[in-house]
Amino acid sequence: MKTRIAEAVAALRLHTETRVRAGLILGTGLGSIPEDFQLETRVPYARIPHFPHSQVESHANELVIGSWRGCPVAIMRGRIHYYEGFTMQEVTFPVRVLRGLGAEALVISSAVGGMNPTFSLGEVVMVADHINLMGDNPLIGPNDESLGPRFPDMSEPYDRGYQGILRQVALEERIPLRDGVLVAVAGPNLETRAEYRFLRWCGADIVGMSLVPENLVAVHGGMKVAALTVVTDLCLPDALEPVDVSRIVATAAAAAPSLQKLMGGLVESIGSAARAQERRAL
């Protein structure tokens, strides 16, 4: 694992010497680059050693590196999914590479189903906690202590400080922002009425097929994490309708401007904190 990470980072260093401060993962329908992003380089996943690439439509499969709101960032335009047949270690390998590029923060976005009856289609939900029902874990197997501890603490999987910043940005930008518990399932099928009832009963507000594996590896690697999701379909058992994937993508895309404002505000804060840390070190 460590060798593969080093090889991927070395390949990317041929394109950039920037020390990335934050890594961003853009999910289904959310892959557009912000207009105020200052591009340095873009590298297709296929040109990064050991880097898997998604076969899911609407995922661009490229790593974009540059500066956003004064913060050096690496943006994954598209993620890898467990349901595509990759192992959990392959799914989360890109997070290891982002950490290798210097990222101390990970900001994740995702399209999700809304099970909380008070949530509306297109709303942005900040993940406050999660439940892993994917049936697997990327940290299973031998542990390399240089990458992270054998038993990482999960008392704060999503950084409370980042959540506070996102709430403040939402207030300033007048963006409705919910918070909720995400339950992650393996997919790729959507759930039955009985499954939605069970997932809601066990404490979840939203359901998705990704995000949690990336969170686990980021926390393992000492990164702070924030996650923003868009409710792209309503999963209410007594009013369940067949899902249209094109409508899911369109709903996510419609929410992208609000999501970018929230992520941009957080990234700006991360960059400011990094610069202050550098000044103190001088």
JSON list of N, CA, C and O in Angstrom, two decimals, residues 230-258:
[
{"chain": "A", "resi": 230, "resn": "VAL", "atom": "N", "xyz": [-26.66, 16.16, -1.31]},
{"chain": "A", "resi": 230, "resn": "VAL", "atom": "CA", "xyz": [-27.87, 16.72, -1.92]},
{"chain": "A", "resi": 230, "resn": "VAL", "atom": "C", "xyz": [-28.93, 15.63, -1.99]},
{"chain": "A", "resi": 230, "resn": "VAL", "atom": "O", "xyz": [-28.66, 14.53, -2.46]},
{"chain": "A", "resi": 231, "resn": "VAL", "atom": "N", "xyz": [-30.12, 15.93, -1.50]},
{"chain": "A", "resi": 231, "resn": "VAL", "atom": "CA", "xyz": [-31.23, 14.98, -1.57]},
{"chain": "A", "resi": 231, "resn": "VAL", "atom": "C", "xyz": [-31.75, 14.96, -3.01]},
{"chain": "A", "resi": 231, "resn": "VAL", "atom": "O", "xyz": [-32.38, 15.90, -3.47]},
{"chain": "A", "resi": 232, "resn": "THR", "atom": "N", "xyz": [-31.44, 13.87, -3.71]},
{"chain": "A", "resi": 232, "resn": "THR", "atom": "CA", "xyz": [-31.81, 13.79, -5.13]},
{"chain": "A", "resi": 232, "resn": "THR", "atom": "C", "xyz": [-33.01, 12.90, -5.40]},
{"chain": "A", "resi": 232, "resn": "THR", "atom": "O", "xyz": [-33.52, 12.86, -6.52]},
{"chain": "A", "resi": 233, "resn": "ASP", "atom": "N", "xyz": [-33.47, 12.16, -4.38]},
{"chain": "A", "resi": 233, "resn": "ASP", "atom": "CA", "xyz": [-34.72, 11.42, -4.51]},
{"chain": "A", "resi": 233, "resn": "ASP", "atom": "C", "xyz": [-35.30, 11.21, -3.12]},
{"chain": "A", "resi": 233, "resn": "ASP", "atom": "O", "xyz": [-34.57, 11.18, -2.12]},
{"chain": "A", "resi": 234, "resn": "LEU", "atom": "N", "xyz": [-36.60, 11.12, -3.04]},
{"chain": "A", "resi": 234, "resn": "LEU", "atom": "CA", "xyz": [-37.29, 10.97, -1.77]},
{"chain": "A", "resi": 234, "resn": "LEU", "atom": "C", "xyz": [-37.62, 9.50, -1.53]},
{"chain": "A", "resi": 234, "resn": "LEU", "atom": "O", "xyz": [-38.21, 8.85, -2.39]},
{"chain": "A", "resi": 235, "resn": "CYS", "atom": "N", "xyz": [-37.22, 9.01, -0.38]},
{"chain": "A", "resi": 235, "resn": "CYS", "atom": "CA", "xyz": [-37.34, 7.58, -0.07]},
{"chain": "A", "resi": 235, "resn": "CYS", "atom": "C", "xyz": [-38.34, 7.37, 1.05]},
{"chain": "A", "resi": 235, "resn": "CYS", "atom": "O", "xyz": [-38.01, 6.92, 2.16]},
{"chain": "A", "resi": 236, "resn": "LEU", "atom": "N", "xyz": [-39.58, 7.72, 0.77]},
{"chain": "A", "resi": 236, "resn": "LEU", "atom": "CA", "xyz": [-40.65, 7.62, 1.75]},
{"chain": "A", "resi": 236, "resn": "LEU", "atom": "C", "xyz": [-41.47, 6.37, 1.43]},
{"chain": "A", "resi": 236, "resn": "LEU", "atom": "O", "xyz": [-42.13, 6.31, 0.39]},
{"chain": "A", "resi": 237, "resn": "PRO", "atom": "N", "xyz": [-41.43, 5.36, 2.28]},
{"chain": "A", "resi": 237, "resn": "PRO", "atom": "CA", "xyz": [-42.03, 4.05, 1.97]},
{"chain": "A", "resi": 237, "resn": "PRO", "atom": "C", "xyz": [-43.48, 4.10, 1.52]},
{"chain": "A", "resi": 237, "resn": "PRO", "atom": "O", "xyz": [-43.89, 3.34, 0.64]},
{"chain": "A", "resi": 238, "resn": "ASP", "atom": "N", "xyz": [-44.26, 4.99, 2.11]},
{"chain": "A", "resi": 238, "resn": "ASP", "atom": "CA", "xyz": [-45.69, 5.04, 1.78]},
{"chain": "A", "resi": 238, "resn": "ASP", "atom": "C", "xyz": [-45.99, 5.89, 0.55]},
{"chain": "A", "resi": 238, "resn": "ASP", "atom": "O", "xyz": [-47.15, 6.00, 0.14]},
{"chain": "A", "resi": 239, "resn": "ALA", "atom": "N", "xyz": [-44.95, 6.50, -0.02]},
{"chain": "A", "resi": 239, "resn": "ALA", "atom": "CA", "xyz": [-45.15, 7.31, -1.24]},
{"chain": "A", "resi": 239, "resn": "ALA", "atom": "C", "xyz": [-43.98, 7.10, -2.19]},
{"chain": "A", "resi": 239, "resn": "ALA", "atom": "O", "xyz": [-43.52, 8.03, -2.86]},
{"chain": "A", "resi": 240, "resn": "LEU", "atom": "N", "xyz": [-43.51, 5.86, -2.27]},
{"chain": "A", "resi": 240, "resn": "LEU", "atom": "CA", "xyz": [-42.32, 5.54, -3.04]},
{"chain": "A", "resi": 240, "resn": "LEU", "atom": "C", "xyz": [-42.64, 5.49, -4.53]},
{"chain": "A", "resi": 240, "resn": "LEU", "atom": "O", "xyz": [-43.62, 4.87, -4.95]},
{"chain": "A", "resi": 241, "resn": "GLU", "atom": "N", "xyz": [-41.78, 6.15, -5.32]},
{"chain": "A", "resi": 241, "resn": "GLU", "atom": "CA", "xyz": [-41.93, 6.16, -6.76]},
{"chain": "A", "resi": 241, "resn": "GLU", "atom": "C", "xyz": [-40.68, 5.59, -7.42]},
{"chain": "A", "resi": 241, "resn": "GLU", "atom": "O", "xyz": [-39.59, 5.67, -6.84]},
{"chain": "A", "resi": 242, "resn": "PRO", "atom": "N", "xyz": [-40.81, 5.03, -8.61]},
{"chain": "A", "resi": 242, "resn": "PRO", "atom": "CA", "xyz": [-39.62, 4.54, -9.33]},
{"chain": "A", "resi": 242, "resn": "PRO", "atom": "C", "xyz": [-38.62, 5.67, -9.53]},
{"chain": "A", "resi": 242, "resn": "PRO", "atom": "O", "xyz": [-39.00, 6.83, -9.78]},
{"chain": "A", "resi": 243, "resn": "VAL", "atom": "N", "xyz": [-37.34, 5.34, -9.44]},
{"chain": "A", "resi": 243, "resn": "VAL", "atom": "CA", "xyz": [-36.29, 6.35, -9.54]},
{"chain": "A", "resi": 243, "resn": "VAL", "atom": "C", "xyz": [-35.83, 6.51, -10.98]},
{"chain": "A", "resi": 243, "resn": "VAL", "atom": "O", "xyz": [-35.63, 5.54, -11.70]},
{"chain": "A", "resi": 244, "resn": "ASP", "atom": "N", "xyz": [-35.67, 7.77, -11.39]},
{"chain": "A", "resi": 244, "resn": "ASP", "atom": "CA", "xyz": [-35.16, 8.11, -12.70]},
{"chain": "A", "resi": 244, "resn": "ASP", "atom": "C", "xyz": [-33.75, 8.67, -12.51]},
{"chain": "A", "resi": 244, "resn": "ASP", "atom": "O", "xyz": [-33.57, 9.74, -11.93]},
{"chain": "A", "resi": 245, "resn": "VAL", "atom": "N", "xyz": [-32.73, 7.93, -12.97]},
{"chain": "A", "resi": 245, "resn": "VAL", "atom": "CA", "xyz": [-31.34, 8.33, -12.74]},
{"chain": "A", "resi": 245, "resn": "VAL", "atom": "C", "xyz": [-31.05, 9.69, -13.37]},
{"chain": "A", "resi": 245, "resn": "VAL", "atom": "O", "xyz": [-30.33, 10.51, -12.77]},
{"chain": "A", "resi": 246, "resn": "SER", "atom": "N", "xyz": [-31.59, 9.97, -14.53]},
{"chain": "A", "resi": 246, "resn": "SER", "atom": "CA", "xyz": [-31.35, 11.26, -15.17]},
{"chain": "A", "resi": 246, "resn": "SER", "atom": "C", "xyz": [-31.90, 12.40, -14.32]},
{"chain": "A", "resi": 246, "resn": "SER", "atom": "O", "xyz": [-31.32, 13.49, -14.27]},
{"chain": "A", "resi": 247, "resn": "ARG", "atom": "N", "xyz": [-33.01, 12.15, -13.64]},
{"chain": "A", "resi": 247, "resn": "ARG", "atom": "CA", "xyz": [-33.59, 13.17, -12.77]},
{"chain": "A", "resi": 247, "resn": "ARG", "atom": "C", "xyz": [-32.72, 13.37, -11.52]},
{"chain": "A", "resi": 247, "resn": "ARG", "atom": "O", "xyz": [-32.58, 14.48, -11.02]},
{"chain": "A", "resi": 248, "resn": "ILE", "atom": "N", "xyz": [-32.11, 12.28, -11.03]},
{"chain": "A", "resi": 248, "resn": "ILE", "atom": "CA", "xyz": [-31.20, 12.38, -9.89]},
{"chain": "A", "resi": 248, "resn": "ILE", "atom": "C", "xyz": [-30.02, 13.28, -10.25]},
{"chain": "A", "resi": 248, "resn": "ILE", "atom": "O", "xyz": [-29.65, 14.19, -9.49]},
{"chain": "A", "resi": 249, "resn": "VAL", "atom": "N", "xyz": [-29.43, 13.05, -11.44]},
{"chain": "A", "resi": 249, "resn": "VAL", "atom": "CA", "xyz": [-28.29, 13.85, -11.87]},
{"chain": "A", "resi": 249, "resn": "VAL", "atom": "C", "xyz": [-28.70, 15.31, -12.04]},
{"chain": "A", "resi": 249, "resn": "VAL", "atom": "O", "xyz": [-27.97, 16.22, -11.65]},
{"chain": "A", "resi": 250, "resn": "ALA", "atom": "N", "xyz": [-29.87, 15.54, -12.62]},
{"chain": "A", "resi": 250, "resn": "ALA", "atom": "CA", "xyz": [-30.35, 16.91, -12.84]},
{"chain": "A", "resi": 250, "resn": "ALA", "atom": "C", "xyz": [-30.61, 17.63, -11.51]},
{"chain": "A", "resi": 250, "resn": "ALA", "atom": "O", "xyz": [-30.30, 18.82, -11.37]},
{"chain": "A", "resi": 251, "resn": "THR", "atom": "N", "xyz": [-31.17, 16.92, -10.55]},
{"chain": "A", "resi": 251, "resn": "THR", "atom": "CA", "xyz": [-31.44, 17.52, -9.23]},
{"chain": "A", "resi": 251, "resn": "THR", "atom": "C", "xyz": [-30.14, 17.90, -8.54]},
{"chain": "A", "resi": 251, "resn": "THR", "atom": "O", "xyz": [-30.03, 18.97, -7.94]},
{"chain": "A", "resi": 252, "resn": "ALA", "atom": "N", "xyz": [-29.15, 17.01, -8.63]},
{"chain": "A", "resi": 252, "resn": "ALA", "atom": "CA", "xyz": [-27.85, 17.31, -8.03]},
{"chain": "A", "resi": 252, "resn": "ALA", "atom": "C", "xyz": [-27.21, 18.53, -8.70]},
{"chain": "A", "resi": 252, "resn": "ALA", "atom": "O", "xyz": [-26.69, 19.42, -8.02]},
{"chain": "A", "resi": 253, "resn": "ALA", "atom": "N", "xyz": [-27.28, 18.58, -10.03]},
{"chain": "A", "resi": 253, "resn": "ALA", "atom": "CA", "xyz": [-26.68, 19.69, -10.76]},
{"chain": "A", "resi": 253, "resn": "ALA", "atom": "C", "xyz": [-27.34, 21.02, -10.40]},
{"chain": "A", "resi": 253, "resn": "ALA", "atom": "O", "xyz": [-26.68, 22.06, -10.31]},
{"chain": "A", "resi": 254, "resn": "ALA", "atom": "N", "xyz": [-28.65, 21.00, -10.17]},
{"chain": "A", "resi": 254, "resn": "ALA", "atom": "CA", "xyz": [-29.37, 22.22, -9.82]},
{"chain": "A", "resi": 254, "resn": "ALA", "atom": "C", "xyz": [-28.93, 22.75, -8.45]},
{"chain": "A", "resi": 254, "resn": "ALA", "atom": "O", "xyz": [-28.97, 23.96, -8.20]},
{"chain": "A", "resi": 255, "resn": "ALA", "atom": "N", "xyz": [-28.50, 21.85, -7.58]},
{"chain": "A", "resi": 255, "resn": "ALA", "atom": "CA", "xyz": [-28.07, 22.26, -6.24]},
{"chain": "A", "resi": 255, "resn": "ALA", "atom": "C", "xyz": [-26.59, 22.61, -6.19]},
{"chain": "A", "resi": 255, "resn": "ALA", "atom": "O", "xyz": [-26.09, 23.12, -5.17]},
{"chain": "A", "resi": 256, "resn": "ALA", "atom": "N", "xyz": [-25.86, 22.35, -7.30]},
{"chain": "A", "resi": 256, "resn": "ALA", "atom": "CA", "xyz": [-24.41, 22.56, -7.31]},
{"chain": "A", "resi": 256, "resn": "ALA", "atom": "C", "xyz": [-23.97, 23.98, -6.95]},
{"chain": "A", "resi": 256, "resn": "ALA", "atom": "O", "xyz": [-23.00, 24.16, -6.22]},
{"chain": "A", "resi": 257, "resn": "PRO", "atom": "N", "xyz": [-24.65, 25.04, -7.44]},
{"chain": "A", "resi": 257, "resn": "PRO", "atom": "CA", "xyz": [-24.21, 26.39, -7.06]},
{"chain": "A", "resi": 257, "resn": "PRO", "atom": "C", "xyz": [-24.25, 26.64, -5.56]},
{"chain": "A", "resi": 257, "resn": "PRO", "atom": "O", "xyz": [-23.31, 27.25, -5.00]},
{"chain": "A", "resi": 258, "resn": "SER", "atom": "N", "xyz": [-25.29, 26.18, -4.89]},
{"chain": "A", "resi": 258, "resn": "SER", "atom": "CA", "xyz": [-25.35, 26.34, -3.42]},
{"chain": "A", "resi": 258, "resn": "SER", "atom": "C", "xyz": [-24.26, 25.53, -2.75]},
{"chain": "A", "resi": 258, "resn": "SER", "atom": "O", "xyz": [-23.60, 25.98, -1.81]}
]
